[in-house]
Amino acid sequence: SATLLYYHSYYFYTIIVMHLMRLCYCLGTLLPAVSSFHMASPSATHRVSRQLKRTQLQSTSLPPSGGGESNSSPISLIVKSEESDRQNDLMLGEDSGMFNWSNEKWGALGESGWLTFFAAVATILTAVAVLWIYPPTGYGDDFVSFLENDVAHGNPHLVTLAFGIIFPIVHSGLASLRPLGEKIVGARTWRVIFAFPSLCLAYSWIVYFISHAHEGFQFYDISQIGWVHGLAWIINFTSFLFLYPSVYNLKEVAAVEKPKIHLWETGIIRITRHPQYVGQAMWSGAHLAMVGTSFTALTMALLVGHHYFACWNGDRRLEAEHGESFLKIKERTSVIPFQAIIEGRQQLPKDYYKELLRAPFVLIAVGSIGAYFAHPYMQAGAALAKNTGLVPGGILDGIFLEFN
């Protein structure tokens, strides 16, 4: 009925708004491997160059109040970030997550302010909702129906396997084509071309997973054990802190500002060079512990597998973009968390907390908690999608018919 379809659209629009970071994270980074790092033991000549670059970076960064030890409160550090003690860094990369509330402006529509950001996000989400989510106008239901009936013949394991093949090809494929695409259409336009199909496929895969997570062979069911649920919640929450630093630049994610290939040297990168691979493994492990079915196991393996591939593909792209700079960063970072620190290749500043007590991490924490409490709405929306089924065609049928 029209009422059912209305609530169907409402619930799914809520999912996208509440789950935007999860879409960017759980099924692949919207910015996989777009930054590189350059760390090595410099020669005497390079020490001079390093000191010059440190001076340049410090002149453009937010200086610590008073220098040295900070007496700032946690709230003040969130509102205005402070640099940590970076004397052991090569100063070849940017300080990730730096934020100063006084520098943020709404701006006029069309300028690089937050008004344009929210307008851009509303536009892309509306396009996803109309062209993909809402059955009478979108084609997401047609796509899922094709996978279910024509490809998998009703087997949900084969459907999630198809998603696990198609999504990496589209997502990582478009990411790999970024240098060529930006030359043809520009950085901002390519970001939209890259993001739209990734969001559509990520949305459909997430909804399908929610609808079928408990199907297949049941290996175990420990979801009712209190401490298991609590441990899984903690691991899930922590996993979202392992986001790639480029995701912090929301205006670049939304193409309000020109997307750039950043060099990050601080924050979570000190722990692991590929934080989203680590975070995805944590998220998947926690969910598999709660839902011990064969369908969930296959889906989690596909997600982790894609992120493992992204480690290799990301390193390949970073080396192609930054050459020797990236090879040097590999000497001082690791994929396995804390490995480079334990081996002495990476040193955490004494005031490392300044690199973590920053606005992006607070926003991620709040968003993660919000996503947890939004789970009932996600489950309701996924149930509506499953029960509504296929509404053939969409808003662009008239155009297709004219071409035929």
Coordinates of C-alpha atoms in Angstrom, one line a residue:
S1 CA 0.0 0.0 0.0
A2 CA 1.0 3.6 -0.3
T3 CA 1.2 3.9 3.5
L4 CA 3.6 1.0 3.7
L5 CA 5.8 2.4 1.0
Y6 CA 5.9 5.7 2.7
Y7 CA 7.1 4.3 6.0
H8 CA 9.4 2.1 4.0
S9 CA 11.1 5.2 2.6
Y10 CA 11.0 7.0 5.9
Y11 CA 12.7 4.2 7.8
F12 CA 15.4 3.7 5.2
Y13 CA 16.1 7.4 4.9
T14 CA 16.7 7.3 8.7
I15 CA 19.1 4.4 8.2
I16 CA 21.2 6.4 5.8
V17 CA 21.3 9.5 7.9
M18 CA 22.2 7.6 11.1
H19 CA 24.5 5.2 9.3
L20 CA 26.5 7.4 7.0
M21 CA 29.8 6.8 8.8
R22 CA 29.0 3.0 8.9
L23 CA 28.4 3.0 5.2
C24 CA 31.7 4.7 4.7
Y25 CA 33.4 2.2 7.0
C26 CA 31.8 -1.2 7.3
L27 CA 31.7 -2.0 3.6
G28 CA 34.8 -0.3 2.5
T29 CA 36.3 3.1 2.9
L30 CA 35.1 5.9 0.7
L31 CA 38.7 7.0 0.8
P32 CA 40.7 3.8 0.8
A33 CA 44.4 4.5 0.8
V34 CA 44.3 8.1 -0.2
S35 CA 47.1 9.3 2.0
S36 CA 50.7 8.2 2.5
F37 CA 53.4 8.8 5.0
H38 CA 57.1 9.3 4.9
M39 CA 59.3 8.3 7.8
A40 CA 62.9 7.2 7.9
S41 CA 66.2 7.9 9.7
P42 CA 67.3 11.1 7.9
S43 CA 70.8 11.9 6.8
A44 CA 72.6 15.0 8.1
T45 CA 71.4 16.9 5.0
H46 CA 67.8 15.7 5.5
R47 CA 67.8 16.8 9.1
V48 CA 68.1 20.4 7.9
S49 CA 65.2 19.9 5.5
R50 CA 63.2 18.2 8.2
Q51 CA 63.7 21.2 10.6
L52 CA 62.6 23.6 7.9
K53 CA 59.4 21.6 7.2
R54 CA 58.7 21.4 10.9
T55 CA 58.9 25.1 11.1
Q56 CA 56.6 25.5 8.1
L57 CA 54.0 23.0 9.5
Q58 CA 54.1 24.6 13.0
S59 CA 53.5 28.0 11.5
T60 CA 50.3 26.8 9.9
S61 CA 49.1 24.5 12.7
L62 CA 47.4 25.4 15.9
P63 CA 50.2 25.9 18.4
P64 CA 50.1 24.5 21.9
S65 CA 48.9 27.0 24.4
G66 CA 52.0 28.1 26.2
G67 CA 54.1 25.3 24.6
G68 CA 55.3 22.2 26.3
E69 CA 53.0 20.7 28.9
S70 CA 49.4 21.8 28.4
N71 CA 47.0 22.9 31.2
S72 CA 44.1 22.8 28.8
S73 CA 41.0 21.0 29.9
P74 CA 39.6 18.1 27.7
I75 CA 36.8 20.3 26.5
S76 CA 39.2 23.0 25.4
L77 CA 41.3 20.5 23.5
I78 CA 38.2 19.3 21.7
V79 CA 37.1 22.8 20.8
K80 CA 40.7 23.8 19.8
S81 CA 43.2 21.1 19.1
E82 CA 46.7 21.3 20.3
E83 CA 49.8 19.7 18.8
S84 CA 51.6 16.9 20.6
D85 CA 55.3 16.8 21.0
R86 CA 56.4 15.9 17.5
Q87 CA 60.2 16.3 17.9
N88 CA 60.7 12.6 16.9
D89 CA 58.5 13.0 13.7
L90 CA 59.9 13.7 10.3
M91 CA 57.3 16.4 9.9
L92 CA 56.5 15.2 6.4
G93 CA 52.9 14.6 7.1
E94 CA 49.9 16.5 8.4
D95 CA 48.6 16.3 11.9
S96 CA 45.4 14.4 11.6
G97 CA 42.2 15.5 13.2
M98 CA 43.2 19.1 13.9
F99 CA 40.2 21.3 14.6
N100 CA 39.5 24.8 15.7
W101 CA 35.9 25.8 16.4
S102 CA 36.6 29.5 15.7
N103 CA 37.7 28.7 12.2
E104 CA 34.4 27.0 11.3
K105 CA 31.9 29.1 9.4
W106 CA 28.4 28.4 8.0
G107 CA 29.2 30.5 4.9
A108 CA 26.9 31.2 2.0
L109 CA 25.5 28.5 -0.2
G110 CA 28.2 27.6 -2.8
E111 CA 31.1 28.6 -0.5
S112 CA 33.2 26.0 1.3
G113 CA 31.2 26.3 4.6
W114 CA 29.0 24.0 6.5
L115 CA 25.8 25.3 4.8
T116 CA 27.1 24.0 1.5
F117 CA 28.2 20.8 3.2
F118 CA 24.8 20.0 4.6
A119 CA 23.2 21.0 1.2
A120 CA 25.6 18.6 -0.6
V121 CA 25.0 15.8 1.8
A122 CA 21.2 16.3 1.6
T123 CA 21.5 16.3 -2.2
I124 CA 23.4 13.0 -2.5
L125 CA 21.3 11.3 0.1
T126 CA 18.1 12.4 -1.7
A127 CA 19.5 11.1 -5.0
V128 CA 20.3 7.8 -3.3
A129 CA 16.8 7.6 -1.7
V130 CA 15.0 8.5 -5.0
L131 CA 17.1 6.6 -7.5
W132 CA 17.9 3.5 -5.3
I133 CA 16.0 3.1 -2.0
Y134 CA 12.4 4.0 -2.6
P135 CA 10.9 1.1 -4.6
P136 CA 8.4 3.0 -6.8
T137 CA 11.2 5.3 -8.0
G138 CA 14.5 3.5 -7.3
Y139 CA 16.2 0.5 -8.6
G140 CA 17.7 -1.0 -5.5
D141 CA 14.9 -3.5 -5.1
D142 CA 15.2 -4.4 -8.8
F143 CA 18.9 -5.1 -8.3
V144 CA 18.4 -7.2 -5.1
S145 CA 15.6 -9.1 -6.8
F146 CA 17.9 -9.9 -9.8
L147 CA 20.6 -11.2 -7.4
E148 CA 18.1 -13.3 -5.4
N149 CA 16.1 -14.8 -8.3
D150 CA 18.3 -14.8 -11.3
V151 CA 21.7 -15.3 -9.8
A152 CA 21.3 -17.0 -6.4
H153 CA 17.9 -18.7 -7.0
G154 CA 16.8 -17.9 -3.5
N155 CA 20.0 -18.8 -1.7
P156 CA 21.0 -15.9 0.6
H157 CA 24.5 -17.1 0.9
L158 CA 25.0 -16.7 -2.8
V159 CA 23.4 -13.2 -2.7
T160 CA 25.8 -12.0 0.0
L161 CA 28.7 -13.6 -2.0
A162 CA 27.6 -11.7 -5.0
F163 CA 27.6 -8.5 -3.0
G164 CA 31.0 -9.4 -1.7
I165 CA 32.3 -9.6 -5.3
I166 CA 30.5 -6.7 -6.9
F167 CA 31.1 -4.1 -4.2
P168 CA 34.9 -4.5 -4.1
I169 CA 35.1 -4.4 -7.9
V170 CA 33.0 -1.2 -8.0
H171 CA 34.4 0.5 -4.9
S172 CA 38.1 -0.4 -5.2
G173 CA 38.0 -0.3 -9.0
L174 CA 36.7 3.4 -8.9
A175 CA 39.3 4.2 -6.2
S176 CA 42.1 2.8 -8.4
L177 CA 40.8 4.8 -11.4
R178 CA 40.9 8.0 -9.4
P179 CA 44.0 9.6 -10.9
L180 CA 42.6 9.1 -14.4
G181 CA 39.1 10.1 -13.5
E182 CA 40.2 13.3 -11.8
K183 CA 42.1 14.3 -14.9
I184 CA 39.0 13.9 -17.0
V185 CA 36.2 15.3 -14.9
G186 CA 38.0 16.9 -11.9
A187 CA 38.4 15.9 -8.3
R188 CA 35.0 17.0 -7.0
T189 CA 33.0 15.4 -9.8
W190 CA 35.0 12.1 -9.5
R191 CA 34.3 12.0 -5.8
V192 CA 30.5 12.0 -6.6
I193 CA 30.9 9.4 -9.3
F194 CA 32.9 7.3 -6.9
A195 CA 30.6 7.8 -3.9
F196 CA 27.2 7.3 -5.4
P197 CA 27.4 3.6 -6.5
S198 CA 29.4 2.8 -3.4
L199 CA 26.7 4.2 -1.1
C200 CA 23.9 2.4 -3.1
L201 CA 25.6 -1.0 -3.0
A202 CA 26.7 -0.5 0.6
Y203 CA 23.1 0.4 1.6
S204 CA 21.7 -2.7 -0.1
W205 CA 24.3 -5.0 1.3
I206 CA 23.7 -3.7 4.9
V207 CA 20.0 -4.0 4.6
Y208 CA 20.2 -7.5 3.1
F209 CA 22.6 -8.5 5.9
I210 CA 20.2 -7.2 8.6
S211 CA 17.3 -9.1 7.0
H212 CA 19.1 -12.5 6.7
A213 CA 21.8 -12.4 9.4
H214 CA 20.1 -15.3 11.4
E215 CA 19.7 -17.6 8.3
G216 CA 21.8 -20.5 7.4
F217 CA 23.4 -23.1 9.7
Q218 CA 23.5 -22.0 13.4
F219 CA 26.9 -22.8 14.7
Y220 CA 26.1 -21.4 18.2
D221 CA 23.9 -18.8 19.9
I222 CA 25.5 -17.0 22.8
S223 CA 23.8 -13.7 22.2
Q224 CA 21.8 -13.9 25.4
I225 CA 24.9 -14.1 27.6
G226 CA 25.2 -10.7 29.2
W227 CA 29.0 -10.4 29.3
V228 CA 29.2 -11.5 25.7
H229 CA 26.9 -8.8 24.6
G230 CA 28.8 -6.2 26.7
L231 CA 32.2 -7.3 25.3
A232 CA 30.8 -7.3 21.8
W233 CA 29.5 -3.8 22.3
I234 CA 32.8 -2.5 23.6
I235 CA 34.7 -4.0 20.6
N236 CA 32.1 -2.6 18.2
F237 CA 32.4 0.8 19.7
T238 CA 36.2 0.8 19.7
S239 CA 36.3 -0.4 16.1
F240 CA 34.8 2.9 14.9
L241 CA 37.7 4.8 16.4
F242 CA 39.8 3.0 13.7
L243 CA 38.7 5.2 10.9
Y244 CA 41.2 6.5 8.3
P245 CA 42.1 10.1 9.1
S246 CA 41.0 11.4 5.7
V247 CA 37.4 10.6 6.7
Y248 CA 37.7 13.3 9.3
N249 CA 37.7 15.9 6.5
L250 CA 34.0 15.9 6.0
K251 CA 34.0 18.7 3.6
E252 CA 36.3 16.8 1.3
V253 CA 34.3 13.6 1.7
A254 CA 31.3 15.6 0.5
A255 CA 33.3 17.3 -2.3
V256 CA 32.6 20.7 -0.8
E257 CA 36.3 21.2 -0.7
K258 CA 38.6 19.7 -3.4
P259 CA 39.6 16.2 -2.3
K260 CA 43.3 15.9 -1.8
I261 CA 45.8 13.2 -1.2
H262 CA 46.9 13.9 2.3
L263 CA 50.1 12.8 4.1
W264 CA 49.1 11.9 7.6
E265 CA 51.7 11.3 10.3
T266 CA 49.9 11.3 13.6
G267 CA 46.9 9.9 15.5
I268 CA 45.7 6.4 14.8
I269 CA 48.3 6.0 12.0
R270 CA 51.0 5.6 14.7
I271 CA 49.1 2.5 15.9
T272 CA 48.3 1.0 12.4
R273 CA 48.9 2.1 8.9
H274 CA 45.5 0.6 7.8
P275 CA 43.1 1.4 10.7
Q276 CA 40.0 0.5 8.8
Y277 CA 41.2 -3.0 8.1
V278 CA 41.8 -3.4 11.9
G279 CA 38.4 -1.8 12.7
Q280 CA 36.6 -4.0 10.2
A281 CA 38.1 -7.1 11.7
M282 CA 37.0 -6.0 15.2
W283 CA 33.5 -5.1 14.0
S284 CA 33.1 -8.4 12.1
G285 CA 34.5 -10.5 14.9
A286 CA 32.1 -8.9 17.4
H287 CA 29.1 -9.4 15.2
L288 CA 30.0 -13.0 14.4
A289 CA 30.3 -13.7 18.2
M290 CA 26.8 -12.4 18.6
V291 CA 25.2 -14.1 15.5
G292 CA 26.9 -17.4 15.0
T293 CA 25.3 -18.4 11.6
S294 CA 26.8 -19.5 8.4
F295 CA 25.3 -16.4 6.6
T296 CA 26.9 -14.0 9.0
A297 CA 30.2 -15.9 8.9
L298 CA 30.3 -15.6 5.1
T299 CA 29.4 -12.0 5.1
M300 CA 32.0 -11.1 7.8
A301 CA 34.7 -13.0 5.9
L302 CA 33.9 -11.1 2.7
L303 CA 34.0 -7.8 4.5
V304 CA 37.4 -8.5 6.1
G305 CA 38.7 -10.0 2.9
H306 CA 37.9 -6.8 1.0
H307 CA 39.6 -4.7 3.6
Y308 CA 42.6 -7.0 3.5
F309 CA 42.8 -6.6 -0.3
A310 CA 42.5 -2.8 0.3
C311 CA 45.7 -2.9 2.4
W312 CA 47.6 -4.2 -0.6
N313 CA 45.8 -2.0 -3.1
G314 CA 46.2 1.0 -0.9
D315 CA 49.9 0.5 -0.5
R316 CA 50.2 0.0 -4.2
R317 CA 48.4 3.3 -4.9
L318 CA 50.4 5.1 -2.2
E319 CA 53.7 4.0 -3.7
A320 CA 52.5 5.0 -7.1
E321 CA 51.5 8.5 -5.8
H322 CA 54.3 9.2 -3.3
G323 CA 57.1 6.8 -4.3
E324 CA 60.0 6.9 -1.9
S325 CA 58.0 8.8 0.7
F326 CA 55.6 5.9 1.1
L327 CA 58.3 3.3 1.2
K328 CA 59.9 5.2 4.1
I329 CA 56.7 5.4 6.0
K330 CA 56.4 1.6 5.8
E331 CA 59.6 1.4 7.8
R332 CA 58.0 3.2 10.7
T333 CA 54.4 1.9 10.6
S334 CA 52.7 -1.4 10.6
V335 CA 49.4 -3.0 9.6
I336 CA 49.3 -5.1 12.8
P337 CA 48.4 -2.7 15.6
F338 CA 51.3 -1.6 17.9
Q339 CA 53.8 -3.8 16.0
A340 CA 56.0 -0.8 14.9
I341 CA 55.8 0.6 18.4
I342 CA 56.9 -2.7 20.0
E343 CA 59.7 -3.0 17.5
G344 CA 60.9 0.5 18.2
R345 CA 60.2 1.8 14.7
Q346 CA 57.5 4.2 15.9
Q347 CA 57.6 6.4 19.0
L348 CA 54.4 7.7 20.7
P349 CA 54.8 11.2 22.1
K350 CA 54.5 11.6 25.8
D351 CA 51.4 13.7 25.3
Y352 CA 50.0 11.4 22.7
Y353 CA 46.5 11.9 24.2
K354 CA 46.4 15.3 22.4
E355 CA 46.3 13.5 19.1
L356 CA 43.2 11.5 20.2
L357 CA 41.3 14.0 22.3
R358 CA 40.1 15.8 19.3
A359 CA 36.7 16.8 17.8
P360 CA 36.6 14.0 15.1
F361 CA 36.9 11.3 17.7
V362 CA 34.1 12.8 19.8
L363 CA 31.9 13.0 16.7
I364 CA 32.7 9.4 15.9
A365 CA 31.9 8.3 19.5
V366 CA 28.6 10.1 19.5
G367 CA 27.7 8.7 16.1
S368 CA 28.6 5.2 17.1
I369 CA 26.4 5.3 20.2
G370 CA 23.6 6.9 18.1
A371 CA 23.9 4.1 15.5
Y372 CA 23.6 1.5 18.3
F373 CA 20.4 2.9 19.7
A374 CA 19.1 3.2 16.1
H375 CA 19.4 -0.6 15.6
P376 CA 15.6 -1.2 16.2
Y377 CA 14.8 1.3 13.4
M378 CA 17.3 -0.3 11.1
Q379 CA 15.8 -3.8 11.8
A380 CA 12.3 -2.4 11.2
G381 CA 13.4 -0.8 8.0
A382 CA 15.1 -4.0 6.8
A383 CA 12.0 -6.0 7.6
L384 CA 9.9 -3.5 5.6
A385 CA 12.2 -3.8 2.6
K386 CA 12.0 -7.6 2.8
N387 CA 8.3 -7.7 3.1
T388 CA 7.6 -5.0 0.5
G389 CA 9.5 -7.0 -2.1
L390 CA 9.9 -5.9 -5.7
V391 CA 8.2 -2.9 -7.2
P392 CA 9.4 -3.2 -10.8
G393 CA 11.0 -0.2 -12.6
G394 CA 11.8 3.3 -11.4
I395 CA 11.8 7.0 -12.1
L396 CA 14.1 6.7 -15.2
D397 CA 12.0 4.1 -17.0
G398 CA 10.6 6.8 -19.4
I399 CA 14.1 7.7 -20.5
F400 CA 15.0 4.0 -21.0
L401 CA 11.9 3.4 -23.0
E402 CA 12.6 6.3 -25.3
F403 CA 16.0 4.9 -26.1
N404 CA 14.4 1.5 -26.8

